[in-house]
Amino acid sequence: METGAEGKKKRVLSGMRPTGRLHIGHYFGALQNWVRLQNEVLPSSEVAGSSSPLATRHSPLPAYECFYFIADWHALTSDYADTSGVAENTLQIMIDYLAAGLDPAKSVLFSSIGCPGACGVAFAPVHGDAAGLARARANL
């Protein structure tokens, strides 16, 4: 149940494929905006009327619920023959996310491989080769 300022929060979901190390284009194209969104807070006038225990004068409520992921399932669509680099690239991208300023206390950071049920259902109709993706995932 959402009330007051909590009801005004929007959700952000975005991710990147781990096909290699991140570069300056990733930062200016996405990460810089992700950090801005995770740090944006509701105006104090909206927080003042909130019944949320999180709303205090010193601790404003975030404007967005942010979910950022590493799309390692998506990497399997191009790297399915050789998945040897996907795990290392996933780790390196998570390190880059943190270095760019994404904060696990403010945003949910996760790997799409960690939710195979949801992601697998989405891939089967689009890519058709669910068995091939399952074999590629088993090789990670």
XYZ file of C-alpha atoms in Angstrom:
140
model
C 0.000 0.000 0.000
C 1.437 3.353 -1.018
C 0.374 6.611 0.576
C 1.542 10.201 0.652
C 4.985 10.828 -0.834
C 5.580 7.087 -1.248
C 2.734 6.999 -3.780
C 4.554 9.559 -5.945
C 7.721 7.477 -6.325
C 8.501 6.142 -9.759
C 10.505 3.042 -10.600
C 13.525 2.859 -12.856
C 14.739 -0.417 -14.353
C 17.733 -0.507 -16.679
C 20.743 -2.646 -17.417
C 23.760 -3.270 -19.618
C 25.097 -6.367 -21.327
C 28.471 -7.632 -20.054
C 30.188 -7.862 -23.424
C 33.372 -6.207 -22.169
C 34.617 -3.459 -19.863
C 32.567 -0.292 -19.610
C 33.945 2.850 -21.227
C 33.351 6.591 -21.211
C 30.375 6.194 -23.568
C 28.604 4.008 -20.996
C 29.220 6.644 -18.335
C 27.897 9.605 -20.315
C 25.224 7.544 -22.073
C 23.671 5.894 -19.017
C 25.588 5.623 -15.745
C 25.753 9.348 -15.084
C 21.960 9.524 -15.385
C 21.471 6.408 -13.245
C 23.499 7.974 -10.424
C 21.500 11.207 -10.718
C 18.199 9.296 -10.543
C 19.233 7.266 -7.479
C 20.234 10.479 -5.665
C 17.163 12.527 -6.591
C 14.828 13.173 -3.661
C 11.245 14.329 -3.386
C 10.814 18.048 -2.694
C 10.597 18.830 1.023
C 7.000 20.068 0.614
C 5.930 16.586 -0.518
C 7.923 14.873 2.233
C 6.443 17.101 4.967
C 2.950 15.744 4.337
C 4.095 12.143 4.201
C 3.050 9.611 6.792
C 6.121 7.521 5.994
C 8.476 6.863 8.926
C 11.324 7.427 6.429
C 10.331 11.054 5.888
C 12.245 13.341 8.195
C 13.645 16.806 7.779
C 17.157 15.351 7.640
C 16.408 12.282 5.558
C 14.352 13.119 2.437
C 12.604 10.349 0.560
C 14.107 9.227 -2.738
C 12.124 10.215 -5.827
C 12.783 6.885 -7.560
C 13.070 3.219 -6.733
C 16.053 2.247 -8.866
C 16.813 -1.251 -10.133
C 19.966 -1.608 -12.244
C 21.117 -4.935 -13.596
C 23.829 -6.627 -15.553
C 22.118 -8.286 -18.498
C 24.218 -11.432 -18.553
C 21.297 -13.447 -19.943
C 21.331 -11.057 -22.900
C 25.072 -11.573 -23.385
C 24.352 -15.234 -24.092
C 22.515 -14.267 -27.281
C 25.804 -13.173 -28.845
C 28.334 -15.147 -26.770
C 26.529 -18.491 -26.551
C 29.283 -20.446 -28.325
C 31.943 -19.265 -25.857
C 30.633 -18.100 -22.500
C 34.059 -18.057 -20.835
C 34.206 -14.253 -20.586
C 30.659 -13.571 -19.388
C 31.263 -14.294 -15.677
C 34.418 -12.156 -15.504
C 32.803 -9.342 -17.502
C 29.803 -9.444 -15.141
C 32.073 -9.006 -12.127
C 34.011 -6.185 -13.809
C 30.833 -4.345 -14.765
C 29.529 -4.550 -11.186
C 32.830 -3.028 -10.038
C 32.410 -0.293 -12.667
C 28.819 0.375 -11.506
C 30.082 0.938 -7.961
C 33.031 3.049 -9.131
C 30.671 5.259 -11.165
C 28.669 6.024 -8.023
C 25.796 3.548 -7.939
C 25.096 2.896 -4.272
C 23.641 -0.452 -3.136
C 22.032 1.386 -0.205
C 20.028 3.518 -2.671
C 19.586 1.216 -5.688
C 19.052 -2.489 -6.197
C 21.966 -3.883 -8.232
C 21.658 -7.402 -9.617
C 22.599 -9.841 -12.331
C 19.834 -11.130 -14.611
C 21.286 -14.654 -14.355
C 20.088 -14.465 -10.738
C 16.457 -14.471 -11.911
C 16.411 -17.248 -14.536
C 12.671 -17.912 -14.234
C 11.639 -14.407 -15.199
C 14.365 -13.877 -17.758
C 14.071 -17.322 -19.311
C 10.365 -16.857 -19.951
C 11.074 -13.574 -21.728
C 13.791 -15.074 -23.943
C 12.026 -18.178 -25.244
C 9.463 -16.440 -27.485
C 11.952 -13.870 -28.767
C 15.006 -16.004 -29.418
C 13.377 -19.374 -29.929
C 16.388 -21.422 -28.870
C 15.632 -21.818 -25.172
C 17.561 -25.110 -25.068
C 20.640 -23.411 -26.515
C 20.409 -20.642 -23.950
C 20.056 -23.204 -21.163
C 23.203 -24.993 -22.381
C 25.084 -21.687 -22.561
C 23.966 -20.768 -19.047
C 25.147 -24.164 -17.751
C 28.611 -23.408 -19.159
C 28.994 -20.188 -17.107
